[in-house]
Amino acid sequence: MISGGRGSALSLIKRTTEIRKEERNNVIDIRRHHIEEEAKIERESNLKKEAVRTKAVARLEAEKTRLRKQQELLKGNSEAINKDLNDVLND
Amino acid sequence: MIKKLIVIIVLCTFCSTVCAQEIKLYKAGTTLSLTEDLHCMTNEVALKVSTKLKLLPKECELKISEIRKLSDIEIDTLERKLVLQKKESLSIISEKDKAVDQIQLASIDEISKIESSLWWKIALGVLGGAAVGAGVTVVVMTFME
């Protein structure tokens, strides 16, 4: 009564400010958590991609080695090489 | 004379080697015609060409498989990110709702406090007015006497 209701308004503003501050902090926490989770997903994805690439490179290398070994057997044998090349071209 | 002969032999050997290993590049879209040039290849070049030709289908197959797997991973990642984004948005909305509810409750609380204090304010005003009025009356009557 003495303050003419100003006390109530002030306490309401104070309370509202507190609530907003708490809300802002909570939103910041949520965003931080989201960024961390997203980075985690990105890391996992990159690891998976790297594994796929490594596997593909390894398989290609294995294939190259297999072919190289096959070609090694033909080395020096002109007729066999000629036949091999013709076979590949006609394939 | 011998020197000239050696030079000629070296030049001939060099030229034949260069010619033998020459591989012509064809423009994209033009038809590749197999000519006698192929017969100029050495065994090593022929082997290389053959290996490359044999490897190409497998290489393409592997590349396609790799790209397919990579795109699957990318799609999965994007889906997971989307779910996370949705979760984040819902959490923020819920946080905002909570704050609005709290502000509403605080406002209602303050209003009810004001309303509950109104009756004694009126009573006090009336009683105070009466008391002041009585006091003024008493003072006026005393002075009049």
PDB file of C-alpha atoms in Angstrom:
ATOM      1  CA  MET A   1       0.000   0.000   0.000  1.00  0.00           C
ATOM      2  CA  ILE A   2       2.864   2.276   0.926  1.00  0.00           C
ATOM      3  CA  SER A   3       4.565   1.683  -2.436  1.00  0.00           C
ATOM      4  CA  GLY A   4       1.256   2.059  -4.244  1.00  0.00           C
ATOM      5  CA  GLY A   5       1.587  -1.282  -6.039  1.00  0.00           C
ATOM      6  CA  ARG A   6       5.014  -0.449  -7.423  1.00  0.00           C
ATOM      7  CA  GLY A   7       6.597  -3.183  -5.280  1.00  0.00           C
ATOM      8  CA  SER A   8       4.439  -5.847  -6.921  1.00  0.00           C
ATOM      9  CA  ALA A   9       5.306  -4.643 -10.413  1.00  0.00           C
ATOM     10  CA  LEU A  10       8.982  -4.576  -9.573  1.00  0.00           C
ATOM     11  CA  SER A  11       8.926  -8.090  -8.118  1.00  0.00           C
ATOM     12  CA  LEU A  12       7.013  -9.292 -11.196  1.00  0.00           C
ATOM     13  CA  ILE A  13       9.612  -7.741 -13.520  1.00  0.00           C
ATOM     14  CA  LYS A  14      12.389  -9.277 -11.422  1.00  0.00           C
ATOM     15  CA  ARG A  15      10.753 -12.698 -11.546  1.00  0.00           C
ATOM     16  CA  THR A  16      10.134 -12.380 -15.307  1.00  0.00           C
ATOM     17  CA  THR A  17      13.765 -11.427 -15.883  1.00  0.00           C
ATOM     18  CA  GLU A  18      14.885 -14.451 -13.864  1.00  0.00           C
ATOM     19  CA  ILE A  19      12.604 -16.754 -15.862  1.00  0.00           C
ATOM     20  CA  ARG A  20      13.866 -15.325 -19.170  1.00  0.00           C
ATOM     21  CA  LYS A  21      17.478 -15.645 -18.088  1.00  0.00           C
ATOM     22  CA  GLU A  22      16.909 -19.268 -17.081  1.00  0.00           C
ATOM     23  CA  GLU A  23      15.167 -19.924 -20.382  1.00  0.00           C
ATOM     24  CA  ARG A  24      18.023 -18.341 -22.348  1.00  0.00           C
ATOM     25  CA  ASN A  25      20.579 -20.470 -20.498  1.00  0.00           C
ATOM     26  CA  ASN A  26      18.539 -23.607 -21.120  1.00  0.00           C
ATOM     27  CA  VAL A  27      18.252 -22.792 -24.843  1.00  0.00           C
ATOM     28  CA  ILE A  28      22.026 -22.228 -25.002  1.00  0.00           C
ATOM     29  CA  ASP A  29      22.540 -25.623 -23.319  1.00  0.00           C
ATOM     30  CA  ILE A  30      20.177 -27.288 -25.798  1.00  0.00           C
ATOM     31  CA  ARG A  31      22.016 -25.663 -28.748  1.00  0.00           C
ATOM     32  CA  ARG A  32      25.430 -26.689 -27.348  1.00  0.00           C
ATOM     33  CA  HIS A  33      24.207 -30.245 -26.873  1.00  0.00           C
ATOM     34  CA  HIS A  34      22.841 -30.226 -30.421  1.00  0.00           C
ATOM     35  CA  ILE A  35      26.167 -29.001 -31.840  1.00  0.00           C
ATOM     36  CA  GLU A  36      28.031 -31.740 -29.926  1.00  0.00           C
ATOM     37  CA  GLU A  37      25.614 -34.410 -31.141  1.00  0.00           C
ATOM     38  CA  GLU A  38      25.886 -33.158 -34.710  1.00  0.00           C
ATOM     39  CA  ALA A  39      29.685 -33.212 -34.542  1.00  0.00           C
ATOM     40  CA  LYS A  40      29.498 -36.770 -33.192  1.00  0.00           C
ATOM     41  CA  ILE A  41      27.250 -37.849 -36.069  1.00  0.00           C
ATOM     42  CA  GLU A  42      29.610 -36.135 -38.531  1.00  0.00           C
ATOM     43  CA  ARG A  43      32.630 -37.896 -37.010  1.00  0.00           C
ATOM     44  CA  GLU A  44      30.908 -41.286 -37.182  1.00  0.00           C
ATOM     45  CA  SER A  45      29.889 -40.619 -40.777  1.00  0.00           C
ATOM     46  CA  ASN A  46      33.437 -39.611 -41.743  1.00  0.00           C
ATOM     47  CA  LEU A  47      34.830 -42.755 -40.124  1.00  0.00           C
ATOM     48  CA  LYS A  48      32.347 -44.919 -42.025  1.00  0.00           C
ATOM     49  CA  LYS A  49      33.177 -43.135 -45.294  1.00  0.00           C
ATOM     50  CA  GLU A  50      36.880 -43.521 -44.679  1.00  0.00           C
ATOM     51  CA  ALA A  51      36.397 -47.245 -44.018  1.00  0.00           C
ATOM     52  CA  VAL A  52      34.428 -47.615 -47.273  1.00  0.00           C
ATOM     53  CA  ARG A  53      37.137 -45.747 -49.241  1.00  0.00           C
ATOM     54  CA  THR A  54      39.931 -47.803 -47.668  1.00  0.00           C
ATOM     55  CA  LYS A  55      38.078 -51.013 -48.419  1.00  0.00           C
ATOM     56  CA  ALA A  56      37.500 -49.954 -52.037  1.00  0.00           C
ATOM     57  CA  VAL A  57      41.164 -49.016 -52.480  1.00  0.00           C
ATOM     58  CA  ALA A  58      42.237 -52.344 -50.938  1.00  0.00           C
ATOM     59  CA  ARG A  59      39.914 -54.293 -53.236  1.00  0.00           C
ATOM     60  CA  LEU A  60      41.203 -52.396 -56.266  1.00  0.00           C
ATOM     61  CA  GLU A  61      44.777 -53.027 -55.223  1.00  0.00           C
ATOM     62  CA  ALA A  62      44.012 -56.726 -54.759  1.00  0.00           C
ATOM     63  CA  GLU A  63      42.483 -56.830 -58.223  1.00  0.00           C
ATOM     64  CA  LYS A  64      45.516 -55.044 -59.684  1.00  0.00           C
ATOM     65  CA  THR A  65      47.867 -57.509 -57.981  1.00  0.00           C
ATOM     66  CA  ARG A  66      45.824 -60.449 -59.260  1.00  0.00           C
ATOM     67  CA  LEU A  67      45.974 -59.102 -62.819  1.00  0.00           C
ATOM     68  CA  ARG A  68      49.655 -58.261 -62.519  1.00  0.00           C
ATOM     69  CA  LYS A  69      50.362 -61.829 -61.436  1.00  0.00           C
ATOM     70  CA  GLN A  70      48.366 -63.094 -64.395  1.00  0.00           C
ATOM     71  CA  GLN A  71      50.307 -60.818 -66.761  1.00  0.00           C
ATOM     72  CA  GLU A  72      53.614 -61.888 -65.237  1.00  0.00           C
ATOM     73  CA  LEU A  73      52.977 -65.381 -66.567  1.00  0.00           C
ATOM     74  CA  LEU A  74      52.572 -63.978 -70.098  1.00  0.00           C
ATOM     75  CA  LYS A  75      55.743 -61.918 -70.042  1.00  0.00           C
ATOM     76  CA  GLY A  76      58.104 -62.753 -72.898  1.00  0.00           C
ATOM     77  CA  ASN A  77      55.516 -64.848 -74.674  1.00  0.00           C
ATOM     78  CA  SER A  78      54.574 -62.654 -77.613  1.00  0.00           C
ATOM     79  CA  GLU A  79      51.941 -64.996 -78.962  1.00  0.00           C
ATOM     80  CA  ALA A  80      50.214 -65.331 -75.625  1.00  0.00           C
ATOM     81  CA  ILE A  81      50.305 -61.570 -75.147  1.00  0.00           C
ATOM     82  CA  ASN A  82      48.885 -61.024 -78.600  1.00  0.00           C
ATOM     83  CA  LYS A  83      46.126 -63.530 -77.964  1.00  0.00           C
ATOM     84  CA  ASP A  84      45.384 -62.011 -74.564  1.00  0.00           C
ATOM     85  CA  LEU A  85      45.136 -58.500 -75.998  1.00  0.00           C
ATOM     86  CA  ASN A  86      42.971 -59.681 -78.869  1.00  0.00           C
ATOM     87  CA  ASP A  87      40.707 -61.530 -76.446  1.00  0.00           C
ATOM     88  CA  VAL A  88      40.342 -58.408 -74.302  1.00  0.00           C
ATOM     89  CA  LEU A  89      39.668 -56.189 -77.306  1.00  0.00           C
ATOM     90  CA  ASN A  90      37.129 -58.619 -78.722  1.00  0.00           C
ATOM     91  CA  ASP A  91      35.449 -59.132 -75.371  1.00  0.00           C
TER      92      ASP A  91
ATOM     93  CA  MET B   1      82.904 -44.673 -90.128  1.00  0.00           C
ATOM     94  CA  ILE B   2      82.338 -46.860 -87.078  1.00  0.00           C
ATOM     95  CA  LYS B   3      81.191 -43.827 -85.110  1.00  0.00           C
ATOM     96  CA  LYS B   4      78.628 -42.950 -87.783  1.00  0.00           C
ATOM     97  CA  LEU B   5      77.405 -46.530 -87.774  1.00  0.00           C
ATOM     98  CA  ILE B   6      77.018 -46.478 -83.998  1.00  0.00           C
ATOM     99  CA  VAL B   7      75.122 -43.167 -84.146  1.00  0.00           C
ATOM    100  CA  ILE B   8      72.794 -44.531 -86.851  1.00  0.00           C
ATOM    101  CA  ILE B   9      72.175 -47.708 -84.832  1.00  0.00           C
ATOM    102  CA  VAL B  10      71.417 -45.664 -81.680  1.00  0.00           C
ATOM    103  CA  LEU B  11      69.074 -43.353 -83.580  1.00  0.00           C
ATOM    104  CA  CYS B  12      67.257 -46.252 -85.209  1.00  0.00           C
ATOM    105  CA  THR B  13      66.861 -48.056 -81.874  1.00  0.00           C
ATOM    106  CA  PHE B  14      65.600 -44.883 -80.191  1.00  0.00           C
ATOM    107  CA  CYS B  15      63.127 -44.157 -82.980  1.00  0.00           C
ATOM    108  CA  SER B  16      61.800 -47.687 -83.017  1.00  0.00           C
ATOM    109  CA  THR B  17      61.378 -47.642 -79.241  1.00  0.00           C
ATOM    110  CA  VAL B  18      59.577 -44.309 -79.334  1.00  0.00           C
ATOM    111  CA  CYS B  19      57.365 -45.419 -82.202  1.00  0.00           C
ATOM    112  CA  ALA B  20      56.661 -48.738 -80.554  1.00  0.00           C
ATOM    113  CA  GLN B  21      55.526 -47.146 -77.297  1.00  0.00           C
ATOM    114  CA  GLU B  22      53.460 -44.428 -78.909  1.00  0.00           C
ATOM    115  CA  ILE B  23      49.857 -44.553 -77.896  1.00  0.00           C
ATOM    116  CA  LYS B  24      47.506 -42.295 -79.790  1.00  0.00           C
ATOM    117  CA  LEU B  25      44.919 -40.350 -77.875  1.00  0.00           C
ATOM    118  CA  TYR B  26      41.513 -40.140 -79.443  1.00  0.00           C
ATOM    119  CA  LYS B  27      39.028 -37.341 -78.924  1.00  0.00           C
ATOM    120  CA  ALA B  28      35.955 -38.195 -76.877  1.00  0.00           C
ATOM    121  CA  GLY B  29      33.009 -39.113 -79.038  1.00  0.00           C
ATOM    122  CA  THR B  30      35.063 -40.257 -82.030  1.00  0.00           C
ATOM    123  CA  THR B  31      35.173 -43.890 -83.042  1.00  0.00           C
ATOM    124  CA  LEU B  32      38.292 -45.776 -82.089  1.00  0.00           C
ATOM    125  CA  SER B  33      39.543 -47.662 -85.120  1.00  0.00           C
ATOM    126  CA  LEU B  34      42.076 -50.365 -84.585  1.00  0.00           C
ATOM    127  CA  THR B  35      44.758 -50.015 -87.203  1.00  0.00           C
ATOM    128  CA  GLU B  36      48.132 -51.441 -87.784  1.00  0.00           C
ATOM    129  CA  ASP B  37      49.473 -49.089 -85.131  1.00  0.00           C
ATOM    130  CA  LEU B  38      48.566 -51.711 -82.574  1.00  0.00           C
ATOM    131  CA  HIS B  39      51.116 -54.044 -84.098  1.00  0.00           C
ATOM    132  CA  CYS B  40      53.811 -51.508 -83.312  1.00  0.00           C
ATOM    133  CA  MET B  41      53.324 -52.039 -79.576  1.00  0.00           C
ATOM    134  CA  THR B  42      55.998 -53.784 -77.617  1.00  0.00           C
ATOM    135  CA  ASN B  43      55.094 -56.719 -75.437  1.00  0.00           C
ATOM    136  CA  GLU B  44      55.239 -54.525 -72.332  1.00  0.00           C
ATOM    137  CA  VAL B  45      52.897 -51.909 -73.756  1.00  0.00           C
ATOM    138  CA  ALA B  46      50.540 -54.614 -74.995  1.00  0.00           C
ATOM    139  CA  LEU B  47      50.523 -56.137 -71.533  1.00  0.00           C
ATOM    140  CA  LYS B  48      49.850 -52.763 -69.965  1.00  0.00           C
ATOM    141  CA  VAL B  49      46.984 -52.078 -72.358  1.00  0.00           C
ATOM    142  CA  SER B  50      45.558 -55.507 -71.761  1.00  0.00           C
ATOM    143  CA  THR B  51      45.835 -55.116 -67.967  1.00  0.00           C
ATOM    144  CA  LYS B  52      44.229 -51.697 -68.093  1.00  0.00           C
ATOM    145  CA  LEU B  53      41.383 -52.969 -70.256  1.00  0.00           C
ATOM    146  CA  LYS B  54      40.825 -55.927 -67.971  1.00  0.00           C
ATOM    147  CA  LEU B  55      40.957 -53.718 -64.888  1.00  0.00           C
ATOM    148  CA  LEU B  56      38.577 -51.036 -66.123  1.00  0.00           C
ATOM    149  CA  PRO B  57      35.252 -52.918 -65.639  1.00  0.00           C
ATOM    150  CA  LYS B  58      36.242 -54.050 -62.170  1.00  0.00           C
ATOM    151  CA  GLU B  59      37.455 -50.539 -61.305  1.00  0.00           C
ATOM    152  CA  CYS B  60      34.164 -49.033 -62.473  1.00  0.00           C
ATOM    153  CA  GLU B  61      32.213 -51.637 -60.544  1.00  0.00           C
ATOM    154  CA  LEU B  62      34.194 -50.880 -57.400  1.00  0.00           C
ATOM    155  CA  LYS B  63      33.806 -47.121 -57.873  1.00  0.00           C
ATOM    156  CA  ILE B  64      30.037 -47.453 -58.347  1.00  0.00           C
ATOM    157  CA  SER B  65      29.774 -49.662 -55.273  1.00  0.00           C
ATOM    158  CA  GLU B  66      31.875 -47.171 -53.277  1.00  0.00           C
ATOM    159  CA  ILE B  67      29.775 -44.205 -54.402  1.00  0.00           C
ATOM    160  CA  ARG B  68      26.583 -46.100 -53.572  1.00  0.00           C
ATOM    161  CA  LYS B  69      27.839 -46.928 -50.097  1.00  0.00           C
ATOM    162  CA  LEU B  70      29.043 -43.344 -49.556  1.00  0.00           C
ATOM    163  CA  SER B  71      25.689 -41.936 -50.632  1.00  0.00           C
ATOM    164  CA  ASP B  72      23.907 -44.378 -48.281  1.00  0.00           C
ATOM    165  CA  ILE B  73      26.084 -43.162 -45.431  1.00  0.00           C
ATOM    166  CA  GLU B  74      25.420 -39.543 -46.409  1.00  0.00           C
ATOM    167  CA  ILE B  75      21.655 -40.142 -46.494  1.00  0.00           C
ATOM    168  CA  ASP B  76      21.793 -41.859 -43.117  1.00  0.00           C
ATOM    169  CA  THR B  77      23.819 -38.958 -41.684  1.00  0.00           C
ATOM    170  CA  LEU B  78      21.384 -36.390 -43.051  1.00  0.00           C
ATOM    171  CA  GLU B  79      18.426 -38.326 -41.652  1.00  0.00           C
ATOM    172  CA  ARG B  80      20.066 -38.497 -38.242  1.00  0.00           C
ATOM    173  CA  LYS B  81      20.836 -34.771 -38.397  1.00  0.00           C
ATOM    174  CA  LEU B  82      17.240 -34.055 -39.350  1.00  0.00           C
ATOM    175  CA  VAL B  83      15.947 -36.050 -36.366  1.00  0.00           C
ATOM    176  CA  LEU B  84      18.397 -34.192 -34.139  1.00  0.00           C
ATOM    177  CA  GLN B  85      17.286 -30.846 -35.565  1.00  0.00           C
ATOM    178  CA  LYS B  86      13.661 -31.745 -34.907  1.00  0.00           C
ATOM    179  CA  LYS B  87      14.514 -32.782 -31.366  1.00  0.00           C
ATOM    180  CA  GLU B  88      16.384 -29.527 -30.805  1.00  0.00           C
ATOM    181  CA  SER B  89      13.521 -27.422 -32.149  1.00  0.00           C
ATOM    182  CA  LEU B  90      10.998 -29.278 -29.973  1.00  0.00           C
ATOM    183  CA  SER B  91      13.220 -28.837 -26.917  1.00  0.00           C
ATOM    184  CA  ILE B  92      13.529 -25.096 -27.563  1.00  0.00           C
ATOM    185  CA  ILE B  93       9.765 -24.781 -28.088  1.00  0.00           C
ATOM    186  CA  SER B  94       9.134 -26.698 -24.880  1.00  0.00           C
ATOM    187  CA  GLU B  95      11.598 -24.440 -23.054  1.00  0.00           C
ATOM    188  CA  LYS B  96       9.836 -21.338 -24.394  1.00  0.00           C
ATOM    189  CA  ASP B  97       6.446 -22.780 -23.385  1.00  0.00           C
ATOM    190  CA  LYS B  98       7.786 -23.460 -19.909  1.00  0.00           C
ATOM    191  CA  ALA B  99       9.027 -19.885 -19.626  1.00  0.00           C
ATOM    192  CA  VAL B 100       5.702 -18.465 -20.825  1.00  0.00           C
ATOM    193  CA  ASP B 101       3.849 -20.659 -18.305  1.00  0.00           C
ATOM    194  CA  GLN B 102       6.130 -19.517 -15.512  1.00  0.00           C
ATOM    195  CA  ILE B 103       5.665 -15.850 -16.471  1.00  0.00           C
ATOM    196  CA  GLN B 104       1.886 -16.334 -16.597  1.00  0.00           C
ATOM    197  CA  LEU B 105       1.901 -18.005 -13.176  1.00  0.00           C
ATOM    198  CA  ALA B 106       4.089 -15.243 -11.724  1.00  0.00           C
ATOM    199  CA  SER B 107       1.754 -12.595 -13.189  1.00  0.00           C
ATOM    200  CA  ILE B 108      -1.355 -14.344 -11.828  1.00  0.00           C
ATOM    201  CA  ASP B 109       0.336 -14.683  -8.470  1.00  0.00           C
ATOM    202  CA  GLU B 110       1.177 -10.983  -8.352  1.00  0.00           C
ATOM    203  CA  ILE B 111      -2.327  -9.969  -9.498  1.00  0.00           C
ATOM    204  CA  SER B 112      -3.941 -12.177  -6.836  1.00  0.00           C
ATOM    205  CA  LYS B 113      -1.639 -10.624  -4.234  1.00  0.00           C
ATOM    206  CA  ILE B 114      -2.781  -7.160  -5.319  1.00  0.00           C
ATOM    207  CA  GLU B 115      -6.424  -8.277  -5.327  1.00  0.00           C
ATOM    208  CA  SER B 116      -6.178  -9.858  -1.882  1.00  0.00           C
ATOM    209  CA  SER B 117      -4.576  -6.745  -0.458  1.00  0.00           C
ATOM    210  CA  LEU B 118      -7.243  -4.476  -1.981  1.00  0.00           C
ATOM    211  CA  TRP B 119      -9.977  -5.070   0.688  1.00  0.00           C
ATOM    212  CA  TRP B 120      -7.830  -3.978   3.601  1.00  0.00           C
ATOM    213  CA  LYS B 121      -6.552  -1.031   1.617  1.00  0.00           C
ATOM    214  CA  ILE B 122     -10.152   0.143   1.114  1.00  0.00           C
ATOM    215  CA  ALA B 123     -10.987  -0.574   4.753  1.00  0.00           C
ATOM    216  CA  LEU B 124      -7.931   1.317   5.888  1.00  0.00           C
ATOM    217  CA  GLY B 125      -8.783   4.196   3.561  1.00  0.00           C
ATOM    218  CA  VAL B 126     -12.341   4.432   4.860  1.00  0.00           C
ATOM    219  CA  LEU B 127     -11.295   4.140   8.521  1.00  0.00           C
ATOM    220  CA  GLY B 128      -8.415   6.583   8.023  1.00  0.00           C
ATOM    221  CA  GLY B 129     -10.770   9.042   6.288  1.00  0.00           C
ATOM    222  CA  ALA B 130     -13.284   8.721   9.113  1.00  0.00           C
ATOM    223  CA  ALA B 131     -10.584   9.189  11.723  1.00  0.00           C
ATOM    224  CA  VAL B 132      -9.170  12.240   9.936  1.00  0.00           C
ATOM    225  CA  GLY B 133     -12.691  13.623   9.504  1.00  0.00           C
ATOM    226  CA  ALA B 134     -13.445  13.090  13.184  1.00  0.00           C
ATOM    227  CA  GLY B 135     -10.165  14.694  14.167  1.00  0.00           C
ATOM    228  CA  VAL B 136     -10.841  17.703  11.929  1.00  0.00           C
ATOM    229  CA  THR B 137     -14.350  18.004  13.362  1.00  0.00           C
ATOM    230  CA  VAL B 138     -13.013  17.817  16.901  1.00  0.00           C
ATOM    231  CA  VAL B 139     -10.403  20.466  16.151  1.00  0.00           C
ATOM    232  CA  VAL B 140     -12.943  22.749  14.437  1.00  0.00           C
ATOM    233  CA  MET B 141     -15.439  22.383  17.303  1.00  0.00           C
ATOM    234  CA  THR B 142     -12.702  23.038  19.858  1.00  0.00           C
ATOM    235  CA  PHE B 143     -11.690  26.236  18.054  1.00  0.00           C
ATOM    236  CA  MET B 144     -15.300  27.316  17.695  1.00  0.00           C
ATOM    237  CA  GLU B 145     -15.815  26.964  21.431  1.00  0.00           C
TER     238      GLU B 145
END
